[in-house]
mmCIF file of C-alpha atoms in Angstrom:
data_model
loop_
_atom_site.group_PDB
_atom_site.id
_atom_site.type_symbol
_atom_site.label_atom_id
_atom_site.label_comp_id
_atom_site.label_asym_id
_atom_site.label_seq_id
_atom_site.Cartn_x
_atom_site.Cartn_y
_atom_site.Cartn_z
ATOM 1 C CA UNK S 1 4.534 30.980 -67.770
ATOM 2 C CA UNK S 2 6.478 28.569 -65.501
ATOM 3 C CA UNK S 3 10.044 28.567 -66.489
ATOM 4 C CA UNK S 4 10.840 24.733 -67.778
ATOM 5 C CA UNK S 5 13.701 22.856 -66.535
ATOM 6 C CA UNK S 6 16.629 23.894 -68.730
ATOM 7 C CA UNK S 7 18.974 20.843 -70.085
ATOM 8 C CA UNK S 8 21.749 19.658 -68.135
ATOM 9 C CA UNK S 9 25.226 21.409 -68.497
ATOM 10 C CA UNK S 10 28.189 20.169 -67.753
ATOM 11 C CA UNK S 11 29.824 21.783 -64.896
ATOM 12 C CA UNK S 12 32.800 23.123 -67.045
ATOM 13 C CA UNK S 13 31.247 25.648 -69.300
ATOM 14 C CA UNK S 14 32.425 26.554 -72.629
ATOM 15 C CA UNK S 15 30.539 30.051 -73.169
ATOM 16 C CA UNK S 16 32.065 31.742 -70.202
ATOM 17 C CA UNK S 17 34.474 34.055 -72.287
ATOM 18 C CA UNK S 18 32.881 34.303 -75.445
ATOM 19 C CA UNK S 19 29.387 35.782 -73.238
ATOM 20 C CA UNK S 20 31.982 38.194 -70.892
ATOM 21 C CA UNK S 21 33.369 39.642 -74.221
ATOM 22 C CA UNK S 22 30.195 40.197 -75.564
ATOM 23 C CA UNK S 23 29.112 42.297 -72.363
ATOM 24 C CA UNK S 24 32.279 44.172 -72.816
ATOM 25 C CA UNK S 25 31.713 44.701 -76.522
ATOM 26 C CA UNK S 26 28.572 46.173 -75.693
ATOM 27 C CA UNK S 27 29.476 48.427 -72.969
ATOM 28 C CA UNK S 28 32.311 49.774 -75.483
ATOM 29 C CA UNK S 29 29.552 50.648 -77.778
ATOM 30 C CA UNK S 30 27.547 52.329 -75.421
ATOM 31 C CA UNK S 31 30.565 54.413 -74.582
ATOM 32 C CA UNK S 32 30.939 55.458 -78.359
ATOM 33 C CA UNK S 33 34.618 54.945 -78.182
ATOM 34 C CA UNK S 34 36.853 51.904 -78.511
ATOM 35 C CA UNK S 35 37.691 52.066 -74.956
ATOM 36 C CA UNK S 36 35.824 52.213 -71.298
ATOM 37 C CA UNK S 37 33.655 55.209 -71.201
ATOM 38 C CA UNK S 38 35.056 58.253 -69.646
ATOM 39 C CA UNK S 39 33.224 60.038 -67.166
ATOM 40 C CA UNK S 40 33.534 63.862 -66.636
ATOM 41 C CA UNK S 41 33.029 65.209 -63.050
ATOM 42 C CA UNK S 42 29.499 65.878 -61.898
ATOM 43 C CA UNK S 43 28.497 69.438 -62.668
ATOM 44 C CA UNK S 44 31.312 69.886 -65.115
ATOM 45 C CA UNK S 45 28.333 70.024 -68.078
ATOM 46 C CA UNK S 46 26.136 71.719 -65.892
ATOM 47 C CA UNK S 47 24.039 68.506 -65.044
ATOM 48 C CA UNK S 48 23.013 67.700 -61.516
ATOM 49 C CA UNK S 49 23.894 64.369 -60.028
ATOM 50 C CA UNK S 50 21.084 61.779 -60.549
ATOM 51 C CA UNK S 51 19.021 61.139 -57.792
ATOM 52 C CA UNK S 52 17.131 57.890 -59.237
ATOM 53 C CA UNK S 53 19.056 54.720 -59.300
ATOM 54 C CA UNK S 54 17.852 51.735 -61.506
ATOM 55 C CA UNK S 55 17.646 47.919 -59.819
ATOM 56 C CA UNK S 56 16.536 44.809 -60.512
ATOM 57 C CA UNK S 57 15.237 42.951 -57.996
ATOM 58 C CA UNK S 58 14.208 39.211 -56.916
ATOM 59 C CA UNK S 59 11.084 37.701 -56.778
ATOM 60 C CA UNK S 60 9.156 37.045 -53.167
ATOM 61 C CA UNK S 61 12.507 38.642 -51.389
ATOM 62 C CA UNK S 62 13.582 41.961 -50.579
ATOM 63 C CA UNK S 63 16.765 43.340 -51.510
ATOM 64 C CA UNK S 64 18.999 45.534 -48.994
ATOM 65 C CA UNK S 65 18.793 48.504 -51.455
ATOM 66 C CA UNK S 66 14.938 48.417 -51.045
ATOM 67 C CA UNK S 67 15.132 47.959 -47.403
ATOM 68 C CA UNK S 68 17.634 51.056 -47.328
ATOM 69 C CA UNK S 69 14.923 53.095 -49.118
ATOM 70 C CA UNK S 70 12.016 52.169 -46.934
ATOM 71 C CA UNK S 71 13.992 52.863 -43.833
ATOM 72 C CA UNK S 72 14.563 56.422 -44.689
ATOM 73 C CA UNK S 73 18.270 55.983 -45.565
ATOM 74 C CA UNK S 74 18.486 56.971 -49.068
ATOM 75 C CA UNK S 75 17.550 60.524 -48.318
ATOM 76 C CA UNK S 76 16.287 61.992 -51.638
ATOM 77 C CA UNK S 77 17.833 59.228 -53.567
ATOM 78 C CA UNK S 78 14.951 57.071 -55.300
ATOM 79 C CA UNK S 79 15.145 53.621 -56.574
ATOM 80 C CA UNK S 80 13.384 52.532 -59.908
ATOM 81 C CA UNK S 81 12.585 48.927 -60.323
ATOM 82 C CA UNK S 82 13.429 47.889 -64.176
ATOM 83 C CA UNK S 83 12.704 44.127 -63.458
ATOM 84 C CA UNK S 84 13.272 40.948 -61.635
ATOM 85 C CA UNK S 85 16.336 38.803 -61.847
ATOM 86 C CA UNK S 86 17.439 35.426 -60.309
ATOM 87 C CA UNK S 87 20.821 35.701 -61.778
ATOM 88 C CA UNK S 88 23.763 37.617 -60.235
ATOM 89 C CA UNK S 89 25.612 37.617 -63.341
ATOM 90 C CA UNK S 90 22.709 38.996 -65.188
ATOM 91 C CA UNK S 91 22.321 41.551 -62.522
ATOM 92 C CA UNK S 92 26.124 42.772 -62.828
ATOM 93 C CA UNK S 93 26.056 42.779 -66.543
ATOM 94 C CA UNK S 94 22.852 44.587 -66.851
ATOM 95 C CA UNK S 95 24.913 47.273 -64.658
ATOM 96 C CA UNK S 96 27.757 46.789 -67.036
ATOM 97 C CA UNK S 97 25.543 47.816 -70.108
ATOM 98 C CA UNK S 98 23.954 50.873 -68.442
ATOM 99 C CA UNK S 99 20.469 49.120 -67.952
ATOM 100 C CA UNK S 100 20.602 49.537 -64.581
ATOM 101 C CA UNK S 101 22.734 51.488 -62.059
ATOM 102 C CA UNK S 102 23.500 49.092 -59.142
ATOM 103 C CA UNK S 103 23.585 45.029 -58.885
ATOM 104 C CA UNK S 104 24.916 42.289 -57.061
ATOM 105 C CA UNK S 105 26.465 39.033 -57.632
ATOM 106 C CA UNK S 106 28.827 36.436 -56.365
ATOM 107 C CA UNK S 107 32.431 37.715 -56.025
ATOM 108 C CA UNK S 108 33.341 35.233 -58.371
ATOM 109 C CA UNK S 109 31.179 36.650 -60.974
ATOM 110 C CA UNK S 110 32.384 40.295 -60.029
ATOM 111 C CA UNK S 111 35.687 38.996 -60.791
ATOM 112 C CA UNK S 112 35.245 37.656 -64.121
ATOM 113 C CA UNK S 113 33.254 41.010 -65.216
ATOM 114 C CA UNK S 114 35.762 43.204 -64.618
ATOM 115 C CA UNK S 115 38.909 40.872 -65.789
ATOM 116 C CA UNK S 116 36.918 40.841 -68.978
ATOM 117 C CA UNK S 117 37.089 44.612 -69.337
ATOM 118 C CA UNK S 118 33.733 45.786 -68.126
ATOM 119 C CA UNK S 119 33.824 49.205 -66.307
ATOM 120 C CA UNK S 120 32.128 48.354 -62.927
ATOM 121 C CA UNK S 121 33.638 48.541 -59.385
ATOM 122 C CA UNK S 122 32.493 46.506 -56.463
ATOM 123 C CA UNK S 123 31.265 48.989 -53.661
ATOM 124 C CA UNK S 124 29.912 46.835 -50.707
ATOM 125 C CA UNK S 125 29.184 43.170 -49.829
ATOM 126 C CA UNK S 126 25.671 42.096 -49.972
ATOM 127 C CA UNK S 127 25.316 38.991 -49.098
ATOM 128 C CA UNK S 128 27.574 36.202 -47.339
ATOM 129 C CA UNK S 129 27.335 33.074 -45.309
ATOM 130 C CA UNK S 130 27.212 32.406 -41.280
ATOM 131 C CA UNK S 131 25.750 29.838 -39.007
ATOM 132 C CA UNK S 132 22.255 30.849 -39.501
ATOM 133 C CA UNK S 133 21.940 31.939 -43.182
ATOM 134 C CA UNK S 134 23.904 29.484 -45.330
ATOM 135 C CA UNK S 135 23.684 27.323 -48.633
ATOM 136 C CA UNK S 136 23.082 23.497 -48.731
ATOM 137 C CA UNK S 137 22.884 21.382 -51.395
ATOM 138 C CA UNK S 138 20.059 18.822 -50.556
ATOM 139 C CA UNK S 139 19.270 15.292 -51.509
ATOM 140 C CA UNK S 140 16.031 13.569 -50.924
ATOM 141 C CA UNK S 141 16.296 11.714 -47.620
ATOM 142 C CA UNK S 142 16.512 8.132 -49.170
ATOM 143 C CA UNK S 143 18.977 9.065 -51.841
ATOM 144 C CA UNK S 144 21.802 6.809 -52.367
ATOM 145 C CA UNK S 145 23.985 9.873 -52.756
ATOM 146 C CA UNK S 146 26.757 10.152 -49.709
ATOM 147 C CA UNK S 147 29.915 11.198 -51.293
ATOM 148 C CA UNK S 148 31.164 13.466 -53.531
ATOM 149 C CA UNK S 149 32.271 10.751 -55.817
ATOM 150 C CA UNK S 150 28.691 9.568 -55.675
ATOM 151 C CA UNK S 151 27.845 12.836 -57.722
ATOM 152 C CA UNK S 152 29.776 11.587 -60.999
ATOM 153 C CA UNK S 153 26.611 11.381 -63.717
ATOM 154 C CA UNK S 154 24.305 13.124 -61.678
ATOM 155 C CA UNK S 155 22.385 16.319 -62.036
ATOM 156 C CA UNK S 156 22.523 19.305 -59.423
ATOM 157 C CA UNK S 157 20.156 22.356 -59.822
ATOM 158 C CA UNK S 158 21.867 25.624 -59.490
ATOM 159 C CA UNK S 159 19.944 29.218 -60.004
ATOM 160 C CA UNK S 160 22.825 30.146 -62.675
ATOM 161 C CA UNK S 161 26.196 28.902 -64.349
ATOM 162 C CA UNK S 162 29.570 30.472 -63.611
ATOM 163 C CA UNK S 163 28.479 31.849 -59.864
ATOM 164 C CA UNK S 164 28.626 31.251 -56.508
ATOM 165 C CA UNK S 165 27.010 27.664 -56.639
ATOM 166 C CA UNK S 166 29.337 26.440 -59.183
ATOM 167 C CA UNK S 167 32.469 27.897 -57.547
ATOM 168 C CA UNK S 168 31.587 25.629 -54.178
ATOM 169 C CA UNK S 169 30.482 22.932 -56.034
ATOM 170 C CA UNK S 170 33.558 22.566 -57.801
ATOM 171 C CA UNK S 171 35.612 23.291 -54.805
ATOM 172 C CA UNK S 172 33.982 20.373 -53.096
ATOM 173 C CA UNK S 173 34.458 17.977 -55.528
ATOM 174 C CA UNK S 174 38.175 18.936 -56.153
ATOM 175 C CA UNK S 175 38.703 18.894 -52.170
ATOM 176 C CA UNK S 176 37.348 15.262 -52.250
ATOM 177 C CA UNK S 177 39.938 14.147 -54.674
ATOM 178 C CA UNK S 178 37.746 13.998 -57.819
ATOM 179 C CA UNK S 179 39.634 14.190 -61.143
ATOM 180 C CA UNK S 180 39.185 17.233 -63.748
ATOM 181 C CA UNK S 181 37.727 14.598 -65.815
ATOM 182 C CA UNK S 182 35.324 13.382 -63.228
ATOM 183 C CA UNK S 183 34.204 16.527 -62.239
ATOM 184 C CA UNK S 184 33.295 17.499 -66.060
ATOM 185 C CA UNK S 185 30.885 14.658 -65.566
ATOM 186 C CA UNK S 186 28.838 16.063 -62.878
ATOM 187 C CA UNK S 187 25.963 18.235 -64.548
ATOM 188 C CA UNK S 188 24.920 21.483 -63.603
ATOM 189 C CA UNK S 189 21.415 22.319 -64.465
ATOM 190 C CA UNK S 190 19.555 25.820 -64.167
ATOM 191 C CA UNK S 191 16.564 26.017 -62.087
ATOM 192 C CA UNK S 192 14.868 29.290 -60.550
ATOM 193 C CA UNK S 193 15.468 29.145 -56.932
ATOM 194 C CA UNK S 194 11.879 29.113 -56.453
ATOM 195 C CA UNK S 195 11.473 25.642 -58.203
ATOM 196 C CA UNK S 196 14.382 23.994 -57.023
ATOM 197 C CA UNK S 197 12.596 21.938 -54.142
ATOM 198 C CA UNK S 198 9.794 20.693 -56.501
ATOM 199 C CA UNK S 199 12.641 19.816 -59.296
ATOM 200 C CA UNK S 200 14.268 17.693 -56.515
ATOM 201 C CA UNK S 201 11.055 16.274 -54.934
ATOM 202 C CA UNK S 202 9.795 15.193 -58.571
ATOM 203 C CA UNK S 203 13.413 13.692 -59.011
ATOM 204 C CA UNK S 204 14.117 15.722 -62.173
ATOM 205 C CA UNK S 205 17.721 16.549 -60.487
ATOM 206 C CA UNK S 206 19.424 14.650 -58.233
ATOM 207 C CA UNK S 207 20.460 17.197 -55.691
ATOM 208 C CA UNK S 208 19.125 20.738 -55.192
ATOM 209 C CA UNK S 209 20.800 24.323 -53.825
ATOM 210 C CA UNK S 210 18.703 25.683 -51.625
ATOM 211 C CA UNK S 211 19.515 28.853 -49.501
ATOM 212 C CA UNK S 212 17.885 31.094 -46.704
ATOM 213 C CA UNK S 213 14.208 31.041 -46.617
ATOM 214 C CA UNK S 214 13.745 28.437 -49.345
ATOM 215 C CA UNK S 215 16.093 25.951 -47.608
ATOM 216 C CA UNK S 216 14.152 26.595 -44.267
ATOM 217 C CA UNK S 217 10.699 25.919 -45.842
ATOM 218 C CA UNK S 218 12.210 22.563 -47.445
ATOM 219 C CA UNK S 219 13.694 21.534 -44.278
ATOM 220 C CA UNK S 220 10.131 22.198 -42.675
ATOM 221 C CA UNK S 221 8.464 20.306 -44.994
ATOM 222 C CA UNK S 222 11.154 17.395 -44.359
ATOM 223 C CA UNK S 223 12.037 14.804 -46.468
ATOM 224 C CA UNK S 224 15.462 16.159 -47.480
ATOM 225 C CA UNK S 225 18.977 16.163 -45.938
ATOM 226 C CA UNK S 226 22.188 18.065 -46.688
ATOM 227 C CA UNK S 227 24.781 16.307 -48.630
ATOM 228 C CA UNK S 228 27.646 19.350 -47.980
ATOM 229 C CA UNK S 229 26.992 23.268 -47.251
ATOM 230 C CA UNK S 230 28.999 26.140 -48.586
ATOM 231 C CA UNK S 231 30.352 27.108 -44.862
ATOM 232 C CA UNK S 232 31.318 23.551 -44.796
ATOM 233 C CA UNK S 233 33.452 23.895 -47.801
ATOM 234 C CA UNK S 234 35.070 27.340 -47.794
ATOM 235 C CA UNK S 235 34.550 27.825 -43.661
ATOM 236 C CA UNK S 236 32.626 30.772 -42.536
ATOM 237 C CA UNK S 237 31.392 33.203 -41.561
ATOM 238 C CA UNK S 238 32.318 34.601 -45.060
ATOM 239 C CA UNK S 239 30.968 37.411 -47.661
ATOM 240 C CA UNK S 240 30.286 36.358 -50.945
ATOM 241 C CA UNK S 241 29.004 38.612 -53.438
ATOM 242 C CA UNK S 242 29.089 42.428 -53.843
ATOM 243 C CA UNK S 243 27.012 45.367 -55.046
ATOM 244 C CA UNK S 244 28.806 47.024 -58.153
ATOM 245 C CA UNK S 245 28.465 50.375 -59.819
ATOM 246 C CA UNK S 246 29.702 51.710 -63.055
ATOM 247 C CA UNK S 247 32.651 53.601 -62.944
ATOM 248 C CA UNK S 248 31.608 56.393 -64.550
ATOM 249 C CA UNK S 249 28.392 56.595 -62.171
ATOM 250 C CA UNK S 250 30.869 56.955 -59.589
ATOM 251 C CA UNK S 251 32.436 59.890 -60.591
ATOM 252 C CA UNK S 252 29.567 61.556 -62.096
ATOM 253 C CA UNK S 253 27.212 60.881 -59.084
ATOM 254 C CA UNK S 254 29.756 60.629 -56.246
ATOM 255 C CA UNK S 255 27.027 61.992 -53.493
ATOM 256 C CA UNK S 256 24.394 59.849 -54.569
ATOM 257 C CA UNK S 257 26.933 56.868 -55.147
ATOM 258 C CA UNK S 258 27.722 57.926 -50.892
ATOM 259 C CA UNK S 259 24.348 57.963 -50.171
ATOM 260 C CA UNK S 260 23.460 54.583 -52.045
ATOM 261 C CA UNK S 261 26.223 52.661 -50.471
ATOM 262 C CA UNK S 262 26.148 54.216 -46.961
ATOM 263 C CA UNK S 263 22.207 53.467 -46.923
ATOM 264 C CA UNK S 264 22.865 49.745 -48.078
ATOM 265 C CA UNK S 265 25.582 49.631 -45.036
ATOM 266 C CA UNK S 266 23.023 51.186 -42.520
ATOM 267 C CA UNK S 267 20.380 48.800 -43.674
ATOM 268 C CA UNK S 268 22.989 45.733 -43.256
ATOM 269 C CA UNK S 269 23.213 46.746 -39.449
ATOM 270 C CA UNK S 270 19.575 47.520 -38.988
ATOM 271 C CA UNK S 271 18.950 44.034 -40.087
ATOM 272 C CA UNK S 272 21.858 42.783 -37.563
ATOM 273 C CA UNK S 273 20.372 44.612 -34.719
ATOM 274 C CA UNK S 274 16.771 44.582 -35.293
ATOM 275 C CA UNK S 275 14.620 41.789 -33.432
ATOM 276 C CA UNK S 276 13.531 39.233 -36.004
ATOM 277 C CA UNK S 277 10.251 39.185 -35.980
ATOM 278 C CA UNK S 278 10.332 42.970 -36.885
ATOM 279 C CA UNK S 279 12.931 42.320 -39.834
ATOM 280 C CA UNK S 280 10.154 39.915 -41.241
ATOM 281 C CA UNK S 281 7.266 42.491 -40.569
ATOM 282 C CA UNK S 282 9.361 45.079 -42.456
ATOM 283 C CA UNK S 283 10.076 42.457 -45.424
ATOM 284 C CA UNK S 284 6.199 41.475 -45.553
ATOM 285 C CA UNK S 285 5.245 45.358 -45.762
ATOM 286 C CA UNK S 286 7.578 46.374 -48.729
ATOM 287 C CA UNK S 287 6.469 43.592 -50.652
ATOM 288 C CA UNK S 288 3.040 44.256 -50.201
ATOM 289 C CA UNK S 289 3.649 47.787 -50.879
ATOM 290 C CA UNK S 290 5.223 47.091 -54.143
ATOM 291 C CA UNK S 291 2.567 45.233 -55.672
ATOM 292 C CA UNK S 292 4.143 42.631 -57.771
ATOM 293 C CA UNK S 293 1.734 39.573 -56.970
ATOM 294 C CA UNK S 294 4.302 38.031 -54.760
ATOM 295 C CA UNK S 295 4.102 35.677 -51.817
ATOM 296 C CA UNK S 296 5.510 36.337 -48.319
ATOM 297 C CA UNK S 297 4.877 32.942 -47.148
ATOM 298 C CA UNK S 298 8.579 31.803 -47.093
ATOM 299 C CA UNK S 299 9.650 35.210 -45.476
ATOM 300 C CA UNK S 300 8.683 33.478 -41.631
ATOM 301 C CA UNK S 301 11.871 31.432 -42.231
ATOM 302 C CA UNK S 302 14.301 34.234 -42.608
ATOM 303 C CA UNK S 303 16.955 34.113 -39.814
ATOM 304 C CA UNK S 304 19.756 36.448 -40.498
ATOM 305 C CA UNK S 305 21.266 39.292 -42.646
ATOM 306 C CA UNK S 306 24.377 36.822 -43.550
ATOM 307 C CA UNK S 307 26.569 39.725 -44.183
ATOM 308 C CA UNK S 308 29.796 38.906 -41.860
ATOM 309 C CA UNK S 309 31.464 42.316 -42.211
ATOM 310 C CA UNK S 310 30.502 45.451 -40.013
ATOM 311 C CA UNK S 311 28.407 47.581 -42.623
ATOM 312 C CA UNK S 312 29.599 45.380 -45.577
ATOM 313 C CA UNK S 313 32.807 46.537 -45.791
ATOM 314 C CA UNK S 314 35.097 44.658 -48.402
ATOM 315 C CA UNK S 315 38.213 43.317 -47.730
ATOM 316 C CA UNK S 316 40.878 41.457 -50.071
ATOM 317 C CA UNK S 317 40.272 38.213 -48.589
ATOM 318 C CA UNK S 318 36.846 38.472 -49.937
ATOM 319 C CA UNK S 319 38.184 38.263 -53.351
ATOM 320 C CA UNK S 320 41.403 36.186 -52.665
ATOM 321 C CA UNK S 321 39.650 32.998 -51.451
ATOM 322 C CA UNK S 322 38.408 32.258 -54.723
ATOM 323 C CA UNK S 323 41.378 32.467 -56.537
ATOM 324 C CA UNK S 324 42.255 28.688 -56.622
ATOM 325 C CA UNK S 325 39.023 27.972 -58.240
ATOM 326 C CA UNK S 326 39.141 31.201 -60.794
ATOM 327 C CA UNK S 327 42.646 29.651 -61.991
ATOM 328 C CA UNK S 328 41.132 26.161 -62.013
ATOM 329 C CA UNK S 329 38.412 27.513 -64.238
ATOM 330 C CA UNK S 330 40.656 29.305 -66.709
ATOM 331 C CA UNK S 331 39.165 32.689 -65.369
ATOM 332 C CA UNK S 332 42.459 34.328 -64.309
ATOM 333 C CA UNK S 333 45.560 33.178 -64.772
ATOM 334 C CA UNK S 334 47.858 35.297 -62.550
ATOM 335 C CA UNK S 335 47.208 36.880 -58.801
ATOM 336 C CA UNK S 336 44.799 39.379 -58.452
ATOM 337 C CA UNK S 337 44.867 42.892 -58.264
ATOM 338 C CA UNK S 338 42.044 43.788 -55.680
ATOM 339 C CA UNK S 339 42.781 47.336 -56.065
ATOM 340 C CA UNK S 340 41.268 47.292 -59.535
ATOM 341 C CA UNK S 341 38.068 45.274 -58.112
ATOM 342 C CA UNK S 342 36.600 47.174 -55.296
ATOM 343 C CA UNK S 343 36.821 50.243 -53.089
ATOM 344 C CA UNK S 344 35.155 51.355 -49.732
ATOM 345 C CA UNK S 345 35.452 54.863 -50.379
ATOM 346 C CA UNK S 346 31.504 55.457 -50.693
ATOM 347 C CA UNK S 347 30.741 53.544 -47.577
ATOM 348 C CA UNK S 348 30.904 56.127 -44.722
ATOM 349 C CA UNK S 349 29.554 54.098 -41.838
ATOM 350 C CA UNK S 350 31.963 53.942 -39.450
ATOM 351 C CA UNK S 351 29.979 52.102 -36.536
ATOM 352 C CA UNK S 352 27.038 49.842 -36.844
ATOM 353 C CA UNK S 353 23.715 51.913 -37.326
ATOM 354 C CA UNK S 354 21.050 52.187 -34.510
ATOM 355 C CA UNK S 355 18.062 50.624 -35.160
ATOM 356 C CA UNK S 356 15.758 53.069 -37.188
ATOM 357 C CA UNK S 357 12.085 53.598 -36.787
ATOM 358 C CA UNK S 358 10.624 52.695 -40.119
ATOM 359 C CA UNK S 359 8.834 55.260 -42.500
ATOM 360 C CA UNK S 360 5.084 55.281 -42.483
#
């Protein structure tokens, strides 16, 4: 069944704190005590490290962890697909509540979850923006919307609330001189990414958020123009989201964690150094093999991996660049302690990996 267009929500949501509190409560319940789960070192109870890692995928696209596995970078570590998701916050909440082992989201969502007390840590950048791969905020060619002020009272389609798109939109509106009261009149509507172009062309929304191959497909069709882009608002290139693992998983499974994170780092550099046509062919092969009744049509528009840092290594600035937005949204009230947010300990890739010969 096709997802229906959800009711419009104002840009300033009120459920963030309670939602995060609920996630933390579930996490603490799963740990069986009144505080974060306390992990024991691997082997202390006679158990071996896990070699199967649970994850959520995305329809019609290929995740970096899937590329890493297919290229043989994960060794004896295997992936177990649990379900699909189009929401970064949902992906990392699933990790926090032990439904999956690895998930990824916008940096601000990662900060929000950790600040709420969830026992997870960012381990590698997995997506970003550059001159070839970025997110645009599109209107129809004939739309009267030209400026940020024209967005007052209008609807903008985003894939989820409280994440990358909301942060960029809020920053753009604030930088353009809109007051908090005016910003609150801009409505965000949750629309699955694969349906955003259709929602825009059917005038169900005034602005559609499009990135990657979905953006290029819409541009190839014609009749849309970019109102603004995230690289234009934030500056670029920059890394915008991280994969996270649970703290107890890192402690209990250090070798598996190193294999997983380093494998993703190698997959990033493989995509960066491999001819575009070969990368697209690999994506098509992976989608076909996994047999989830998906389309590979949009993959032909893929341009770049987007990750700005070598091997996806995380820096303090990946988090601090969002501090003003997070403070304005009431998510944080003081400066960030980045040491609690991320680690590069499990990323062992020192130099870009050579292009590998794909398995099979």
